[in-house]
C-alpha positions as semicolon CSV with decimal commas, in nm:
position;residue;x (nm);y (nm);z (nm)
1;X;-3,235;-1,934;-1,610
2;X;-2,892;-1,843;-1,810
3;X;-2,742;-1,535;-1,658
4;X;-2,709;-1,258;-1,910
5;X;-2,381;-1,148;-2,051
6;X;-2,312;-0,818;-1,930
7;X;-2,235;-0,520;-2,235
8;X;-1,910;-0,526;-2,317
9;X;-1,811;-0,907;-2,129
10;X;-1,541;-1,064;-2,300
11;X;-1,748;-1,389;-2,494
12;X;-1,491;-1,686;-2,317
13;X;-1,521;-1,981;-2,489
14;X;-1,218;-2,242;-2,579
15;X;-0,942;-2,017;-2,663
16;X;-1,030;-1,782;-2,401
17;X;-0,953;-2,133;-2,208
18;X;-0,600;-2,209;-2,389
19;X;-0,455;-1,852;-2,322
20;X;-0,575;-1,786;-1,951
21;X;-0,405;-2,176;-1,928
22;X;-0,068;-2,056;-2,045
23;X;-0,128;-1,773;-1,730
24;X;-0,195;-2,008;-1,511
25;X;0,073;-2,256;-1,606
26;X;0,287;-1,935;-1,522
27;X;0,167;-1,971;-1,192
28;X;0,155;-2,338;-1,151
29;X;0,560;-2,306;-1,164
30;X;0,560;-2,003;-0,931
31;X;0,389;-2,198;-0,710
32;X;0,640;-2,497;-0,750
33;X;0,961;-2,279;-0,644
34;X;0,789;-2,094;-0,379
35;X;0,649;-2,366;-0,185
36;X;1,004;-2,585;-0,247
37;X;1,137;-2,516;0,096
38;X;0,888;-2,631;0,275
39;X;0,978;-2,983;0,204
40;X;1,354;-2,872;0,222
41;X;1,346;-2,690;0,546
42;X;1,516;-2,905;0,756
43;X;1,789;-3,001;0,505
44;X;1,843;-2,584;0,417
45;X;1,867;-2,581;0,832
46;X;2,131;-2,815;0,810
47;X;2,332;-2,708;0,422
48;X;2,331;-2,379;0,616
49;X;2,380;-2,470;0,947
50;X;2,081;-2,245;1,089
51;X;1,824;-2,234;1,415
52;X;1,469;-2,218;1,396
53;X;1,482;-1,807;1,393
54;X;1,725;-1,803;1,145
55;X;1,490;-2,065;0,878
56;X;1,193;-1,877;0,911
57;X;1,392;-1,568;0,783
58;X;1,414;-1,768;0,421
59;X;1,035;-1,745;0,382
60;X;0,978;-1,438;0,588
61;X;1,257;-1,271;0,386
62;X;1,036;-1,418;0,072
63;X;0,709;-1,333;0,160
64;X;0,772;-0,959;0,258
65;X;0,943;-0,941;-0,093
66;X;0,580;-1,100;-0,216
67;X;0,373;-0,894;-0,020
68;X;0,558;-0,529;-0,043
69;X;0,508;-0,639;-0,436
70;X;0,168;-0,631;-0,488
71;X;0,055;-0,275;-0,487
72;X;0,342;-0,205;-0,705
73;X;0,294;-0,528;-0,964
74;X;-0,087;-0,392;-0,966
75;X;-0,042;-0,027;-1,078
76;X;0,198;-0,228;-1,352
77;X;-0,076;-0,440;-1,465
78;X;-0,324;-0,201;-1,488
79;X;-0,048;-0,016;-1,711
80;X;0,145;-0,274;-1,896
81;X;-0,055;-0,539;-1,939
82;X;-0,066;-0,906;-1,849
83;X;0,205;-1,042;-2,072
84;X;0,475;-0,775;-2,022
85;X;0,448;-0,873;-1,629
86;X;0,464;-1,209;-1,607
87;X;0,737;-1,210;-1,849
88;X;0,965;-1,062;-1,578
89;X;0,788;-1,247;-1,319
90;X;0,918;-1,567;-1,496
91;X;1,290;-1,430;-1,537
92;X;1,268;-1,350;-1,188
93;X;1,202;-1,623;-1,022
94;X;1,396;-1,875;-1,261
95;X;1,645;-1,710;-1,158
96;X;1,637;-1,675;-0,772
97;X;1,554;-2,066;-0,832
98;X;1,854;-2,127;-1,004
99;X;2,045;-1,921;-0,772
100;X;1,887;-2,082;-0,445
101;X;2,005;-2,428;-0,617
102;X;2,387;-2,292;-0,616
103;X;2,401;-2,058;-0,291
104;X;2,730;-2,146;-0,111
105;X;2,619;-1,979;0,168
106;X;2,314;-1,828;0,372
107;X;2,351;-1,520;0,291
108;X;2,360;-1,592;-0,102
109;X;2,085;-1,819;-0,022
110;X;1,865;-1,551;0,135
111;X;1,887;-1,322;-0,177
112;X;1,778;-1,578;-0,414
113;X;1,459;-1,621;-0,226
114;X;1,421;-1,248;-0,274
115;X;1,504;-1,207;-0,621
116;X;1,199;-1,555;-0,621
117;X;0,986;-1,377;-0,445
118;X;0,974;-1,081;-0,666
119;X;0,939;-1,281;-0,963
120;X;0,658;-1,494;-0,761
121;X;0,472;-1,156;-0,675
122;X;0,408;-1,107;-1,045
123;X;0,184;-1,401;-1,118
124;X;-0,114;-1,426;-0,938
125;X;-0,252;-1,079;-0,993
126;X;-0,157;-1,119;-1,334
127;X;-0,364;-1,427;-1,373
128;X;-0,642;-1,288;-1,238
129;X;-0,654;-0,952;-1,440
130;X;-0,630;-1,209;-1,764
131;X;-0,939;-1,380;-1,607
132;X;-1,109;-1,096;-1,581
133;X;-1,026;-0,945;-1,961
134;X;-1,116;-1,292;-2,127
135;X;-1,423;-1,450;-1,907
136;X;-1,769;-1,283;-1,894
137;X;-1,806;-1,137;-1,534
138;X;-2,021;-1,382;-1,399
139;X;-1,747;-1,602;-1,450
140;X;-1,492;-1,458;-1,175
141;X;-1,528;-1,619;-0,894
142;X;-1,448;-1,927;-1,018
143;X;-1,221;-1,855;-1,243
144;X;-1,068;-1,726;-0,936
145;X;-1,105;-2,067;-0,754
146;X;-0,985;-2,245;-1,024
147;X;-0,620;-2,015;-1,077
148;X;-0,593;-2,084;-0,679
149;X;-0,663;-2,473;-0,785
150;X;-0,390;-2,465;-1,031
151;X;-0,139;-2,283;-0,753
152;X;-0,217;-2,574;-0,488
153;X;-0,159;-2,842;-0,815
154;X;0,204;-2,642;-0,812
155;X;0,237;-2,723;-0,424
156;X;0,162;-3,085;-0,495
157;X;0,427;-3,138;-0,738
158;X;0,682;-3,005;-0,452
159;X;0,543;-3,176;-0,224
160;X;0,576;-3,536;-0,386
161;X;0,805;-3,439;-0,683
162;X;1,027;-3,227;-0,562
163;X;1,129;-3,352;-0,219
164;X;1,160;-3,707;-0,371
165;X;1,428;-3,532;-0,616
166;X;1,591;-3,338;-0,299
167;X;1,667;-3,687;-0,144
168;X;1,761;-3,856;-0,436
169;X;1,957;-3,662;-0,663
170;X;2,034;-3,380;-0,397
171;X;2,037;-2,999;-0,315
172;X;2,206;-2,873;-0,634
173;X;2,050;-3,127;-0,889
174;X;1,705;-3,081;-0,737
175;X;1,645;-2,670;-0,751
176;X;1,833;-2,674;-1,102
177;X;1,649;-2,909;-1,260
178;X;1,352;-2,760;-1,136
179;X;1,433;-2,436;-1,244
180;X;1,445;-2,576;-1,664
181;X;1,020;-2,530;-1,615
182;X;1,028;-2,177;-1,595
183;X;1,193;-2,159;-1,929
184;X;0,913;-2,411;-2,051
185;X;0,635;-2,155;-1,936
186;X;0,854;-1,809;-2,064
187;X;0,840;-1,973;-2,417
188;X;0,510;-1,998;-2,364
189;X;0,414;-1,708;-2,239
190;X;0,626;-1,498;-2,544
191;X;0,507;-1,709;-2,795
192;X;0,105;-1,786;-2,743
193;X;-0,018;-1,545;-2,466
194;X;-0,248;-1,249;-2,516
195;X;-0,380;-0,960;-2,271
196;X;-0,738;-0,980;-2,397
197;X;-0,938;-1,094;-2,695
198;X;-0,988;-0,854;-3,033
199;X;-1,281;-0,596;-2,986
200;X;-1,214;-0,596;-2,635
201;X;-0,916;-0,334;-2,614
202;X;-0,950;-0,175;-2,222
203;X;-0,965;0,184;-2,296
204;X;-0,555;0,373;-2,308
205;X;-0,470;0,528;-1,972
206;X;-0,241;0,853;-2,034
207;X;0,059;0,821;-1,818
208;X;0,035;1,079;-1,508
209;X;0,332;1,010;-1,312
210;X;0,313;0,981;-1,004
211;X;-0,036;1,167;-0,916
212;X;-0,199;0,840;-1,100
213;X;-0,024;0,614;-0,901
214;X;-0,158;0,785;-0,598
215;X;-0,505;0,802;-0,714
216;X;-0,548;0,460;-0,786
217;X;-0,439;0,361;-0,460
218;X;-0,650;0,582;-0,269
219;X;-0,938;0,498;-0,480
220;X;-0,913;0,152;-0,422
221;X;-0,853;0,152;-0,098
222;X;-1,137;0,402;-0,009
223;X;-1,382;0,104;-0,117
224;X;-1,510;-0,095;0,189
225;X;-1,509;-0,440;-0,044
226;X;-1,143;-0,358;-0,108
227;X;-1,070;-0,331;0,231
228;X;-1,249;-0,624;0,332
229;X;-1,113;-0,849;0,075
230;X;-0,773;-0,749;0,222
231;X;-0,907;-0,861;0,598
232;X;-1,047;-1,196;0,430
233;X;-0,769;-1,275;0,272
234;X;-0,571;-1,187;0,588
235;X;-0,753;-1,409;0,831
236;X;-0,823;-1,708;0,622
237;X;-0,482;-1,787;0,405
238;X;-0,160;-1,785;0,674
239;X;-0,260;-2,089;0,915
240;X;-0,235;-2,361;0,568
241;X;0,047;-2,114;0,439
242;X;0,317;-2,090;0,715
243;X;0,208;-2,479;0,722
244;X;0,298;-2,594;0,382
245;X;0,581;-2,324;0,359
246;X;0,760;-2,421;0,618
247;X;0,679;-2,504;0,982
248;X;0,426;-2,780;0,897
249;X;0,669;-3,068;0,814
250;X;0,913;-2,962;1,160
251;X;0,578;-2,939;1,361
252;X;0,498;-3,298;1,254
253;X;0,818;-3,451;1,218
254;X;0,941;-3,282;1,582
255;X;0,683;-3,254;1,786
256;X;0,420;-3,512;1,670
257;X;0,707;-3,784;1,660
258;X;0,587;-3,889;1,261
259;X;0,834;-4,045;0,983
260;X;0,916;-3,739;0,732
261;X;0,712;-3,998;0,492
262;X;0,375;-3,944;0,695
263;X;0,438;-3,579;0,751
264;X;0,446;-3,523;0,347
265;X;0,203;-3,737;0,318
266;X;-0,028;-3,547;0,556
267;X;0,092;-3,230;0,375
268;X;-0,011;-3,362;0,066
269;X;-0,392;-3,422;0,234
270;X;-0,375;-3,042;0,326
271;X;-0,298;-2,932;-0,087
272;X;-0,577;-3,215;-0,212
273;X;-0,837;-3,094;0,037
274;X;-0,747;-2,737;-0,121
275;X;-0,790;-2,826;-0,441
276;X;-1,162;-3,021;-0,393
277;X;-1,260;-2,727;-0,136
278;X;-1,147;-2,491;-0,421
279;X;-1,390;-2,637;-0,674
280;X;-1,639;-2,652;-0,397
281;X;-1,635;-2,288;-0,297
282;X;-1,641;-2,164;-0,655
283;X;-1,931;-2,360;-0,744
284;X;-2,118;-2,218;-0,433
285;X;-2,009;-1,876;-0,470
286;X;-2,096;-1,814;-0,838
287;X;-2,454;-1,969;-0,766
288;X;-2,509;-1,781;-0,449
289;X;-2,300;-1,504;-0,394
290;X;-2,397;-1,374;-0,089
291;X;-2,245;-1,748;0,089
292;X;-1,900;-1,513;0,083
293;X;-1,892;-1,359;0,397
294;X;-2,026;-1,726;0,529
295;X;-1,799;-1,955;0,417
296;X;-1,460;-1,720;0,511
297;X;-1,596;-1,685;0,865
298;X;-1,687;-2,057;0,849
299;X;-1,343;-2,142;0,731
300;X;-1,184;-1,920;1,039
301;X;-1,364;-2,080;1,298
302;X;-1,335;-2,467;1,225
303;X;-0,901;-2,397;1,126
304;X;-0,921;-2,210;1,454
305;X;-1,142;-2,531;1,671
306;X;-0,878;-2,823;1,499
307;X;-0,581;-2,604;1,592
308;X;-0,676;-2,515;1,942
309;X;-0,777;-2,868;2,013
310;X;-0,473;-3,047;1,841
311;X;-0,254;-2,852;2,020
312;X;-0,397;-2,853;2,370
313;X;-0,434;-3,231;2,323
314;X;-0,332;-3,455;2,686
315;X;-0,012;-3,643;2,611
316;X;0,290;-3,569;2,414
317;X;0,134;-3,615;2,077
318;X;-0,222;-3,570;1,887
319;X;-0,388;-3,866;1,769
320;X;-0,334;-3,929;1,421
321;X;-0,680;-3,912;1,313
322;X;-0,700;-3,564;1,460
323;X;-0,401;-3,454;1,275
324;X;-0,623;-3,606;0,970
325;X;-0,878;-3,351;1,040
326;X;-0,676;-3,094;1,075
327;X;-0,509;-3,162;0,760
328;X;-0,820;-3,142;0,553
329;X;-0,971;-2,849;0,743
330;X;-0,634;-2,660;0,645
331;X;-0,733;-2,729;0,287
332;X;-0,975;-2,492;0,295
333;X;-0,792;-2,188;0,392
334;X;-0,685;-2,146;0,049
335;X;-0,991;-2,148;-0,137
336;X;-1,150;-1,956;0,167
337;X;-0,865;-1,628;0,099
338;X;-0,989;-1,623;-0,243
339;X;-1,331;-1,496;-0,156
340;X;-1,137;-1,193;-0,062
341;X;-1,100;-1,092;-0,399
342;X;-1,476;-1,119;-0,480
343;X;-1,497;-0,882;-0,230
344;X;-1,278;-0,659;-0,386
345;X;-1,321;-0,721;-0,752
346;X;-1,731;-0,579;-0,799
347;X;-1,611;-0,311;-0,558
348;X;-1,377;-0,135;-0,847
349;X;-1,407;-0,037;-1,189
350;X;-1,196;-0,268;-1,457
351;X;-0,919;-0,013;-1,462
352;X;-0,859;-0,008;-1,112
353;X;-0,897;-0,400;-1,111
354;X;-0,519;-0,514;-1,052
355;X;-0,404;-0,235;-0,806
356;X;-0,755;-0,355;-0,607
357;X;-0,629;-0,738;-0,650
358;X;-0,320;-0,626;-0,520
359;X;-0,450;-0,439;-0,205
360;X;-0,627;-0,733;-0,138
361;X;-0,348;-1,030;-0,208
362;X;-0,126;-0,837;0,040
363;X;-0,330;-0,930;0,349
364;X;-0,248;-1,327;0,369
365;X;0,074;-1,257;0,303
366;X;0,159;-0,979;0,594
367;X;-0,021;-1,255;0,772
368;X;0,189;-1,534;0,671
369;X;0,495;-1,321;0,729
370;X;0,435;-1,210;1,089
371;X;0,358;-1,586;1,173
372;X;0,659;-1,728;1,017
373;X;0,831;-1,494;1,242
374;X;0,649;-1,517;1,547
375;X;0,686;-1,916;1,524
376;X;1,020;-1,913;1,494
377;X;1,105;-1,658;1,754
378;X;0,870;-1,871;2,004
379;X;1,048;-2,157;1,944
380;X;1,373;-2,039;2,034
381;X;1,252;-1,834;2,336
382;X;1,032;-2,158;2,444
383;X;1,279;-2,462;2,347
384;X;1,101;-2,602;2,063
385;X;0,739;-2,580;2,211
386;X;0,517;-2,589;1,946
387;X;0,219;-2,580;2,126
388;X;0,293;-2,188;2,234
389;X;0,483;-2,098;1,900
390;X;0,159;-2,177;1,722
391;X;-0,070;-1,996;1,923
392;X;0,008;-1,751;1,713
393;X;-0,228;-1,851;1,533
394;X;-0,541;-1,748;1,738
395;X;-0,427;-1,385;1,749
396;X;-0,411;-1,284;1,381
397;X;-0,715;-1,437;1,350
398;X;-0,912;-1,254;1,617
399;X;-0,696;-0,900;1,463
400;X;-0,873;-1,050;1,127
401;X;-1,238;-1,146;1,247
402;X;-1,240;-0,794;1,429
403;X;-1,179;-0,584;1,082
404;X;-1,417;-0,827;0,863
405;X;-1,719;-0,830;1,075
406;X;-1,643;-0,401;1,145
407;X;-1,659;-0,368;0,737
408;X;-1,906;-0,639;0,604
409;X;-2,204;-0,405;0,638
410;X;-2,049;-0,099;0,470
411;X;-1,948;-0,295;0,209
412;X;-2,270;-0,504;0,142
413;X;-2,371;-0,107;0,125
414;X;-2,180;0,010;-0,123
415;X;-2,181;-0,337;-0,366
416;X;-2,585;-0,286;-0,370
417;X;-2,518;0,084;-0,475
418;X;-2,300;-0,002;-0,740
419;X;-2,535;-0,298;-0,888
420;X;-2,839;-0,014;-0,897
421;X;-2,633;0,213;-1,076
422;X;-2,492;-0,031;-1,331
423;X;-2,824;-0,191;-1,388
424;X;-2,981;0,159;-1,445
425;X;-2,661;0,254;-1,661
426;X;-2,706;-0,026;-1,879
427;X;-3,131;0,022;-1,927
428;X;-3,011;0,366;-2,059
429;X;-2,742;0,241;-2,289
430;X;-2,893;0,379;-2,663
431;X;-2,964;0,085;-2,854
């Protein structure tokens, strides 16, 4: 049976396609500069002549930029609009690219992957809110699979593209040349993008300061799906993240003895199992909605079985088919974090939608942070072993399991209170 369009649901269709597209190419090169250390960590630990503590501070440094963001970049969604945003998300981050490309030192280096991680902050909640204002409802979750999808096509291109550039053309060359995409996408973006189709103006919000702020925070947040979509988010995303961002390639290349040629190649496995997993889960989820809370807790436990048994593995290094496994198991973390925002997203109205997405994108990313750090700070304490530093691992993800499974009920609640009373809302809409 085809699922109704809900009153008022933007129509989609082919140029709803094109202009979410230029969003997501937006993203696509966000995605690119973010992820660009993590095949360049151990040649920034060298340019800058840096431990293990001091690396992780690029990303961590990036990351709490990212994450202390997103409340923020959602209240100026919800007021400016798409295109205003991710116009100074682009000029952002080109720049801190451009700048991390000519940093003479670490100190110069660090604030370019601030002023990045600003810019970076801007995108994905952007995307989504553009999803949301030009796809009929029904249409979110994948939509929302499918942004994610483009982000992990972004971390492929670093992966093979970029760090073949790093080692053949060089530090400088490399992150310059990279940087020339973000004025591709800003032209773009001026030039084609729109924040929603015609006829489907969101109603004018009249500025109240700082009281409106405040309000849609706490309204947001007083949602269980919010919160949970936060939790989700928080206990699926950081194990593949704080892999592909920077301590996968060391963990392979130091302490599972591989060529820096099968490390990226097995980080490569870990962004194409992402981006079939992606299409996987949004397929699933937008047939069957309630598989949510199944496949997040799924994802949790098998990342959490591969990582405990790779590292507690007898002898010095895992098998290789094991690290295989783990690989594509890590895949799925992405695609599993964005099931936290179909928690969050029928929880809130449309107008709270991007201070909601940003509540909820937060949570992988404090995750992420505090595991970058941890890592690194285990390393230096331990000597290098990686088999304690990433037991880190295990404890965010119990902290995470503990808040999802405590809010899952409340929020099943309060999602089957809101469907009643937009279904009845809608039989009494005056024909």
């Amino acid at each position: 049976m085809k699922a109704a369009v809900l009153p008022g649901d933007p129509p989609g269709g082919r140029r709803a396609l094109a202009i979410w597209g230029i969003g997501v190419s937006v993203y696509f090169v966000a995605v690119i500069f973010r992820t660009s250390l993590g095949v360049a960590g151990l040649d920034a630990a060298d340019r800058f002549d840096v431990n293990a503590s001091a690396l992780s501070t690029f990303s961590i440094l990036q990351l709490l930029v990212y994450a202390g963001m997103q409340i923020p970049v959602g209240l100026l969604v919800d007021r400016l609009g798409t295109k205003k945003v991710l116009a100074i998300g682009v000029v952002l981050f080109t720049a801190g690219q451009l700048g991390f490309a000519f940093s003479p030192s670490y100190g110069t280096a660090l604030a370019s992957r601030a002023l990045l991680g600003c810019g970076d902050a801007m995108t994905f909640i952007s995307v989504l809110r553009l999803g949301t204002r030009w796809f009929p409802a029904r249409r979110g979750p994948l939509i929302a699979q499918l942004a994610g999808l483009a982000g992990m096509a972004g971390n492929l291109v670093s992966t093979l593209v970029l760090a073949r550039l790093l080692h053949g053309v060089g530090w400088t060359a490399a992150f310059a040349g990279s940087a020339a995409a973000g004025v591709v996408v800003l032209v773009l973006l001026l030039l084609f993008l729109k924040d929603h189709p015609e006829g489907h103006e969101p109603e004018p919000l009249p500025h109240q300061g700082s009281a409106y702020v405040r309000r849609q925070i706490a309204a947001s947040w007083r949602e269980p799906g919010t919160r949970l979509g936060l939790w989700v988010h928080f206990t699926t995303q950081f194990p593949a993240m704080v892999f592909l961002l920077l301590w996968g390639m060391p963990f392979l290349v130091e302490a599972q003895g591989l060529s820096r040629a099968a490390a990226g190649e097995l980080l490569t496995l870990v962004v194409l199992s992402n981006m079939v997993v992606g299409l996987v889960y949004g397929q699933v989820v937008a047939r069957h909605h309630e598989a949510r809370l199944p496949l997040a807790l799924g994802t949790v436990g098998a990342t959490a079985v591969l990582w405990a048994t790779t590292l507690a593995w007898p002898g010095e290094t895992a098998p290789m088919w094991l690290l295989i496994v783990l690989c594509t198991v890590l895949g799925a973390c992405g695609p599993a974090s964005m099931l936290g925002f179909d928690f969050a997203r029928p929880a809130n109205p449309p107008e709270r939608q991007g201070t909601a997405s940003g509540i909820t994108n937060m949570g992988g990313f404090v995750a992420s942070m505090t595991t970058l750090f941890a890592i690194g700070v285990l390393l230096d304490a331990t000597g290098d072993d990686y088999a304690v530093a990433f037991s880190a691992v295990f404890v965010l993800q119990a902290l995470g399991v503990s808040q999802i499974l405590r809010l899952r009920t409340r929020a099943a609640r309060r999602e089957r209170e809101r469907l009643v009373a937009s279904r009845v809302e809608t039989v009494h809409v005056p024909a």
